[in-house]
Amino acid sequence: MPAESIIARPKPTYWLSYVLVMPVAGFMATAVIGGALCGLLDYKPTRPEFFAGWGVATVLVTLFALNIDRRRPHFELTDTALRIGRGASATVIPLEEIESAVFGLPGHTPWWFRVLRFAPQSRGVHGFISMTRANTLFIRFGQGRYVPLCLYYTWMHNGRELMEALRERLREKMVGAESYTAAEVQALGLPRFSRVGVARG
């Protein structure tokens, strides 16, 4: 009997975070872009004009983020495939095409990232990214393609369940960290999580 498919996607609290995050992003966009334009035009906006620009920027940034988030952070694991994203832009990886998988990314990271752990202000960011790297499942499939996948986030509904089920289904294809090639180690210094990449060289 086929196992029930597992779908992982953001929890409602993830969308509520837009209320806090997007006004800040809109303010930054207004300050940077609006400030540059006003400098070029030698124009000083009034307070109502600034707030109007901030409102427009917040709406535009929110719509842009929603367009990405409604498609990209959506994962489905079935008996036969792993689906990343939704709609026409989704990536479908048949489980039989997966050649091997490694749990945990290489220890090699850029020097500036290693420096973060010494600064009190950025120690938390360094710890979070390090945790993510340690709990990422690196999946290799056809023609040198790969995807570093980590869904162990509190804001991801069914993320842990999908990851554990995927590791179980790939248990015969799991290999050690010594299998990383030099090209993969280099590429994974700054990985694009949940995005398909191609190992060069």
PDB file of C-alpha atoms in Angstrom:
ATOM      1  CA  MET A   1       0.000   0.000   0.000  1.00  0.00           C
ATOM      2  CA  PRO A   2       1.515   3.381  -1.027  1.00  0.00           C
ATOM      3  CA  ALA A   3       2.513   5.667   1.834  1.00  0.00           C
ATOM      4  CA  GLU A   4       0.521   8.861   2.220  1.00  0.00           C
ATOM      5  CA  SER A   5       2.249  11.863   0.685  1.00  0.00           C
ATOM      6  CA  ILE A   6       3.716  14.452   3.053  1.00  0.00           C
ATOM      7  CA  ILE A   7       3.350  18.158   2.321  1.00  0.00           C
ATOM      8  CA  ALA A   8       5.525  20.711   4.104  1.00  0.00           C
ATOM      9  CA  ARG A   9       4.681  24.395   3.879  1.00  0.00           C
ATOM     10  CA  PRO A  10       4.836  27.528   6.062  1.00  0.00           C
ATOM     11  CA  LYS A  11       2.585  27.738   9.112  1.00  0.00           C
ATOM     12  CA  PRO A  12       0.037  30.589   9.429  1.00  0.00           C
ATOM     13  CA  THR A  13       2.414  32.369  11.829  1.00  0.00           C
ATOM     14  CA  TYR A  14       4.896  32.683   8.953  1.00  0.00           C
ATOM     15  CA  TRP A  15       2.429  34.805   7.003  1.00  0.00           C
ATOM     16  CA  LEU A  16       1.606  36.886  10.075  1.00  0.00           C
ATOM     17  CA  SER A  17       5.287  37.811  10.288  1.00  0.00           C
ATOM     18  CA  TYR A  18       4.734  39.861   7.124  1.00  0.00           C
ATOM     19  CA  VAL A  19       2.954  42.424   9.331  1.00  0.00           C
ATOM     20  CA  LEU A  20       6.258  43.122  11.099  1.00  0.00           C
ATOM     21  CA  VAL A  21       8.804  42.436   8.377  1.00  0.00           C
ATOM     22  CA  MET A  22       7.337  44.074   5.293  1.00  0.00           C
ATOM     23  CA  PRO A  23       6.918  47.616   6.692  1.00  0.00           C
ATOM     24  CA  VAL A  24      10.609  47.508   7.667  1.00  0.00           C
ATOM     25  CA  ALA A  25      11.563  46.265   4.195  1.00  0.00           C
ATOM     26  CA  GLY A  26       9.379  48.972   2.642  1.00  0.00           C
ATOM     27  CA  PHE A  27      11.028  51.626   4.814  1.00  0.00           C
ATOM     28  CA  MET A  28      14.501  50.462   3.742  1.00  0.00           C
ATOM     29  CA  ALA A  29      13.486  50.479   0.074  1.00  0.00           C
ATOM     30  CA  THR A  30      12.047  53.972   0.456  1.00  0.00           C
ATOM     31  CA  ALA A  31      15.157  55.248   2.227  1.00  0.00           C
ATOM     32  CA  VAL A  32      17.610  53.745  -0.269  1.00  0.00           C
ATOM     33  CA  ILE A  33      15.809  54.171  -3.596  1.00  0.00           C
ATOM     34  CA  GLY A  34      13.867  57.303  -2.672  1.00  0.00           C
ATOM     35  CA  GLY A  35      16.939  58.872  -1.087  1.00  0.00           C
ATOM     36  CA  ALA A  36      19.012  58.210  -4.196  1.00  0.00           C
ATOM     37  CA  LEU A  37      16.338  59.651  -6.512  1.00  0.00           C
ATOM     38  CA  CYS A  38      15.841  62.747  -4.347  1.00  0.00           C
ATOM     39  CA  GLY A  39      19.595  63.255  -4.283  1.00  0.00           C
ATOM     40  CA  LEU A  40      19.803  63.077  -8.070  1.00  0.00           C
ATOM     41  CA  LEU A  41      16.853  65.419  -8.517  1.00  0.00           C
ATOM     42  CA  ASP A  42      17.909  67.692  -5.657  1.00  0.00           C
ATOM     43  CA  TYR A  43      14.427  67.393  -4.171  1.00  0.00           C
ATOM     44  CA  LYS A  44      13.415  67.200  -0.516  1.00  0.00           C
ATOM     45  CA  PRO A  45      10.115  65.332  -0.061  1.00  0.00           C
ATOM     46  CA  THR A  46       7.518  66.496   2.436  1.00  0.00           C
ATOM     47  CA  ARG A  47       6.460  64.280   5.321  1.00  0.00           C
ATOM     48  CA  PRO A  48       3.183  63.203   3.604  1.00  0.00           C
ATOM     49  CA  GLU A  49       5.131  62.391   0.424  1.00  0.00           C
ATOM     50  CA  PHE A  50       7.600  60.274   2.391  1.00  0.00           C
ATOM     51  CA  PHE A  51       4.840  58.296   4.108  1.00  0.00           C
ATOM     52  CA  ALA A  52       3.026  57.840   0.796  1.00  0.00           C
ATOM     53  CA  GLY A  53       6.231  56.533  -0.762  1.00  0.00           C
ATOM     54  CA  TRP A  54       6.760  54.239   2.220  1.00  0.00           C
ATOM     55  CA  GLY A  55       3.239  52.860   1.827  1.00  0.00           C
ATOM     56  CA  VAL A  56       3.668  52.217  -1.902  1.00  0.00           C
ATOM     57  CA  ALA A  57       7.069  50.583  -1.343  1.00  0.00           C
ATOM     58  CA  THR A  58       5.648  48.344   1.401  1.00  0.00           C
ATOM     59  CA  VAL A  59       2.811  47.188  -0.854  1.00  0.00           C
ATOM     60  CA  LEU A  60       5.183  46.464  -3.748  1.00  0.00           C
ATOM     61  CA  VAL A  61       7.685  44.593  -1.560  1.00  0.00           C
ATOM     62  CA  THR A  62       4.864  42.573   0.037  1.00  0.00           C
ATOM     63  CA  LEU A  63       3.380  41.576  -3.329  1.00  0.00           C
ATOM     64  CA  PHE A  64       6.833  40.589  -4.608  1.00  0.00           C
ATOM     65  CA  ALA A  65       7.536  38.456  -1.521  1.00  0.00           C
ATOM     66  CA  LEU A  66       4.083  36.855  -1.590  1.00  0.00           C
ATOM     67  CA  ASN A  67       4.501  35.907  -5.242  1.00  0.00           C
ATOM     68  CA  ILE A  68       7.699  34.042  -4.350  1.00  0.00           C
ATOM     69  CA  ASP A  69       6.542  32.566  -1.027  1.00  0.00           C
ATOM     70  CA  ARG A  70       3.280  31.172  -2.330  1.00  0.00           C
ATOM     71  CA  ARG A  71       5.255  28.964  -4.744  1.00  0.00           C
ATOM     72  CA  ARG A  72       8.764  28.317  -3.464  1.00  0.00           C
ATOM     73  CA  PRO A  73       8.529  27.126   0.191  1.00  0.00           C
ATOM     74  CA  HIS A  74       6.223  24.230  -0.702  1.00  0.00           C
ATOM     75  CA  PHE A  75       7.470  20.635  -0.596  1.00  0.00           C
ATOM     76  CA  GLU A  76       5.774  17.325  -1.237  1.00  0.00           C
ATOM     77  CA  LEU A  77       7.152  13.820  -0.749  1.00  0.00           C
ATOM     78  CA  THR A  78       5.344  10.906  -2.347  1.00  0.00           C
ATOM     79  CA  ASP A  79       6.275   7.252  -2.783  1.00  0.00           C
ATOM     80  CA  THR A  80       7.978   8.069  -6.063  1.00  0.00           C
ATOM     81  CA  ALA A  81       9.163  11.679  -6.032  1.00  0.00           C
ATOM     82  CA  LEU A  82      10.175  14.794  -4.141  1.00  0.00           C
ATOM     83  CA  ARG A  83       8.495  17.954  -5.377  1.00  0.00           C
ATOM     84  CA  ILE A  84      10.048  21.338  -4.565  1.00  0.00           C
ATOM     85  CA  GLY A  85       7.814  24.334  -5.197  1.00  0.00           C
ATOM     86  CA  ARG A  86       4.426  24.432  -6.856  1.00  0.00           C
ATOM     87  CA  GLY A  87       3.037  25.258 -10.255  1.00  0.00           C
ATOM     88  CA  ALA A  88       4.966  25.276 -13.519  1.00  0.00           C
ATOM     89  CA  SER A  89       8.185  26.365 -11.794  1.00  0.00           C
ATOM     90  CA  ALA A  90       8.260  23.364  -9.438  1.00  0.00           C
ATOM     91  CA  THR A  91      11.175  20.932  -9.512  1.00  0.00           C
ATOM     92  CA  VAL A  92      10.209  17.250  -9.432  1.00  0.00           C
ATOM     93  CA  ILE A  93      12.927  14.772  -8.459  1.00  0.00           C
ATOM     94  CA  PRO A  94      11.986  11.108  -8.943  1.00  0.00           C
ATOM     95  CA  LEU A  95      13.377   9.139  -6.003  1.00  0.00           C
ATOM     96  CA  GLU A  96      14.799   6.535  -8.368  1.00  0.00           C
ATOM     97  CA  GLU A  97      16.951   9.242 -10.010  1.00  0.00           C
ATOM     98  CA  ILE A  98      18.605  10.173  -6.710  1.00  0.00           C
ATOM     99  CA  GLU A  99      22.133   8.791  -6.820  1.00  0.00           C
ATOM    100  CA  SER A 100      23.225   9.487  -3.246  1.00  0.00           C
ATOM    101  CA  ALA A 101      22.613  11.730  -0.259  1.00  0.00           C
ATOM    102  CA  VAL A 102      24.714  13.111   2.591  1.00  0.00           C
ATOM    103  CA  PHE A 103      23.357  14.411   5.895  1.00  0.00           C
ATOM    104  CA  GLY A 104      25.225  17.569   6.851  1.00  0.00           C
ATOM    105  CA  LEU A 105      27.098  20.046   4.656  1.00  0.00           C
ATOM    106  CA  PRO A 106      30.918  20.311   4.516  1.00  0.00           C
ATOM    107  CA  GLY A 107      32.686  22.282   7.230  1.00  0.00           C
ATOM    108  CA  HIS A 108      34.244  24.631   4.663  1.00  0.00           C
ATOM    109  CA  THR A 109      32.689  28.114   4.752  1.00  0.00           C
ATOM    110  CA  PRO A 110      33.877  31.589   3.667  1.00  0.00           C
ATOM    111  CA  TRP A 111      36.229  33.346   6.093  1.00  0.00           C
ATOM    112  CA  TRP A 112      33.782  36.191   6.709  1.00  0.00           C
ATOM    113  CA  PHE A 113      31.148  33.709   7.868  1.00  0.00           C
ATOM    114  CA  ARG A 114      33.560  32.130  10.342  1.00  0.00           C
ATOM    115  CA  VAL A 115      34.321  35.579  11.746  1.00  0.00           C
ATOM    116  CA  LEU A 116      30.630  36.104  12.607  1.00  0.00           C
ATOM    117  CA  ARG A 117      30.841  33.770  15.584  1.00  0.00           C
ATOM    118  CA  PHE A 118      33.245  36.139  17.357  1.00  0.00           C
ATOM    119  CA  ALA A 119      30.940  39.170  17.207  1.00  0.00           C
ATOM    120  CA  PRO A 120      28.212  39.173  19.909  1.00  0.00           C
ATOM    121  CA  GLN A 121      25.746  40.903  17.562  1.00  0.00           C
ATOM    122  CA  SER A 122      26.044  38.209  14.876  1.00  0.00           C
ATOM    123  CA  ARG A 123      26.660  35.121  17.011  1.00  0.00           C
ATOM    124  CA  GLY A 124      22.997  34.149  16.858  1.00  0.00           C
ATOM    125  CA  VAL A 125      22.938  34.369  13.054  1.00  0.00           C
ATOM    126  CA  HIS A 126      26.091  32.275  12.863  1.00  0.00           C
ATOM    127  CA  GLY A 127      24.595  29.670  15.187  1.00  0.00           C
ATOM    128  CA  PHE A 128      21.348  29.472  13.211  1.00  0.00           C
ATOM    129  CA  ILE A 129      23.108  29.043   9.867  1.00  0.00           C
ATOM    130  CA  SER A 130      25.514  26.496  11.364  1.00  0.00           C
ATOM    131  CA  MET A 131      22.537  24.519  12.713  1.00  0.00           C
ATOM    132  CA  THR A 132      20.899  24.645   9.297  1.00  0.00           C
ATOM    133  CA  ARG A 133      24.078  23.400   7.593  1.00  0.00           C
ATOM    134  CA  ALA A 134      24.421  20.531  10.080  1.00  0.00           C
ATOM    135  CA  ASN A 135      20.828  19.406   9.450  1.00  0.00           C
ATOM    136  CA  THR A 136      20.791  19.743   5.661  1.00  0.00           C
ATOM    137  CA  LEU A 137      20.264  16.721   3.448  1.00  0.00           C
ATOM    138  CA  PHE A 138      22.466  17.079   0.381  1.00  0.00           C
ATOM    139  CA  ILE A 139      20.811  15.194  -2.491  1.00  0.00           C
ATOM    140  CA  ARG A 140      22.638  14.264  -5.693  1.00  0.00           C
ATOM    141  CA  PHE A 141      20.689  13.366  -8.789  1.00  0.00           C
ATOM    142  CA  GLY A 142      21.144  13.152 -12.562  1.00  0.00           C
ATOM    143  CA  GLN A 143      23.845  14.989 -14.527  1.00  0.00           C
ATOM    144  CA  GLY A 144      25.707  16.514 -11.601  1.00  0.00           C
ATOM    145  CA  ARG A 145      22.652  18.242 -10.184  1.00  0.00           C
ATOM    146  CA  TYR A 146      22.085  18.572  -6.460  1.00  0.00           C
ATOM    147  CA  VAL A 147      19.828  20.217  -3.918  1.00  0.00           C
ATOM    148  CA  PRO A 148      20.692  21.082  -0.287  1.00  0.00           C
ATOM    149  CA  LEU A 149      17.428  20.562   1.593  1.00  0.00           C
ATOM    150  CA  CYS A 150      16.681  21.587   5.177  1.00  0.00           C
ATOM    151  CA  LEU A 151      13.153  21.908   6.532  1.00  0.00           C
ATOM    152  CA  TYR A 152      13.868  21.676  10.257  1.00  0.00           C
ATOM    153  CA  TYR A 153      12.308  25.049  10.975  1.00  0.00           C
ATOM    154  CA  THR A 154       9.672  25.833  13.595  1.00  0.00           C
ATOM    155  CA  TRP A 155       7.714  27.864  11.036  1.00  0.00           C
ATOM    156  CA  MET A 156       7.534  24.958   8.571  1.00  0.00           C
ATOM    157  CA  HIS A 157       4.489  22.708   9.008  1.00  0.00           C
ATOM    158  CA  ASN A 158       5.452  19.033   8.543  1.00  0.00           C
ATOM    159  CA  GLY A 159       9.031  20.021   7.739  1.00  0.00           C
ATOM    160  CA  ARG A 160      10.622  17.641  10.252  1.00  0.00           C
ATOM    161  CA  GLU A 161       8.262  14.809   9.267  1.00  0.00           C
ATOM    162  CA  LEU A 162       9.100  15.198   5.572  1.00  0.00           C
ATOM    163  CA  MET A 163      12.837  15.290   6.247  1.00  0.00           C
ATOM    164  CA  GLU A 164      12.748  12.164   8.420  1.00  0.00           C
ATOM    165  CA  ALA A 165      10.589  10.279   5.922  1.00  0.00           C
ATOM    166  CA  LEU A 166      12.909  11.270   3.062  1.00  0.00           C
ATOM    167  CA  ARG A 167      15.995  10.125   4.976  1.00  0.00           C
ATOM    168  CA  GLU A 168      14.279   6.812   5.655  1.00  0.00           C
ATOM    169  CA  ARG A 169      13.393   6.298   1.982  1.00  0.00           C
ATOM    170  CA  LEU A 170      16.959   7.150   0.969  1.00  0.00           C
ATOM    171  CA  ARG A 171      18.663   5.093   3.680  1.00  0.00           C
ATOM    172  CA  GLU A 172      20.282   2.744   1.129  1.00  0.00           C
ATOM    173  CA  LYS A 173      21.652   5.739  -0.804  1.00  0.00           C
ATOM    174  CA  MET A 174      23.069   7.590   2.208  1.00  0.00           C
ATOM    175  CA  VAL A 175      26.847   8.081   2.068  1.00  0.00           C
ATOM    176  CA  GLY A 176      29.412   9.827   4.251  1.00  0.00           C
ATOM    177  CA  ALA A 177      30.856  13.338   4.118  1.00  0.00           C
ATOM    178  CA  GLU A 178      34.043  11.950   2.527  1.00  0.00           C
ATOM    179  CA  SER A 179      32.060  11.623  -0.701  1.00  0.00           C
ATOM    180  CA  TYR A 180      31.973  15.396  -1.211  1.00  0.00           C
ATOM    181  CA  THR A 181      33.964  16.482  -4.253  1.00  0.00           C
ATOM    182  CA  ALA A 182      36.116  19.620  -4.308  1.00  0.00           C
ATOM    183  CA  ALA A 183      33.574  21.283  -6.609  1.00  0.00           C
ATOM    184  CA  GLU A 184      30.718  20.485  -4.218  1.00  0.00           C
ATOM    185  CA  VAL A 185      32.653  21.739  -1.197  1.00  0.00           C
ATOM    186  CA  GLN A 186      33.338  25.001  -3.008  1.00  0.00           C
ATOM    187  CA  ALA A 187      29.729  25.416  -4.127  1.00  0.00           C
ATOM    188  CA  LEU A 188      28.376  24.661  -0.653  1.00  0.00           C
ATOM    189  CA  GLY A 189      30.420  27.376   1.029  1.00  0.00           C
ATOM    190  CA  LEU A 190      27.377  29.568   0.329  1.00  0.00           C
ATOM    191  CA  PRO A 191      24.566  27.102  -0.468  1.00  0.00           C
ATOM    192  CA  ARG A 192      21.240  28.076  -1.965  1.00  0.00           C
ATOM    193  CA  PHE A 193      19.013  25.990   0.281  1.00  0.00           C
ATOM    194  CA  SER A 194      16.170  24.101  -1.412  1.00  0.00           C
ATOM    195  CA  ARG A 195      17.369  25.266  -4.843  1.00  0.00           C
ATOM    196  CA  VAL A 196      18.794  22.982  -7.530  1.00  0.00           C
ATOM    197  CA  GLY A 197      22.456  23.523  -8.382  1.00  0.00           C
ATOM    198  CA  VAL A 198      24.985  21.906 -10.697  1.00  0.00           C
ATOM    199  CA  ALA A 199      28.446  20.838  -9.547  1.00  0.00           C
ATOM    200  CA  ARG A 200      31.083  22.182 -11.926  1.00  0.00           C
ATOM    201  CA  GLY A 201      34.395  20.412 -12.489  1.00  0.00           C
TER     202      GLY A 201
END
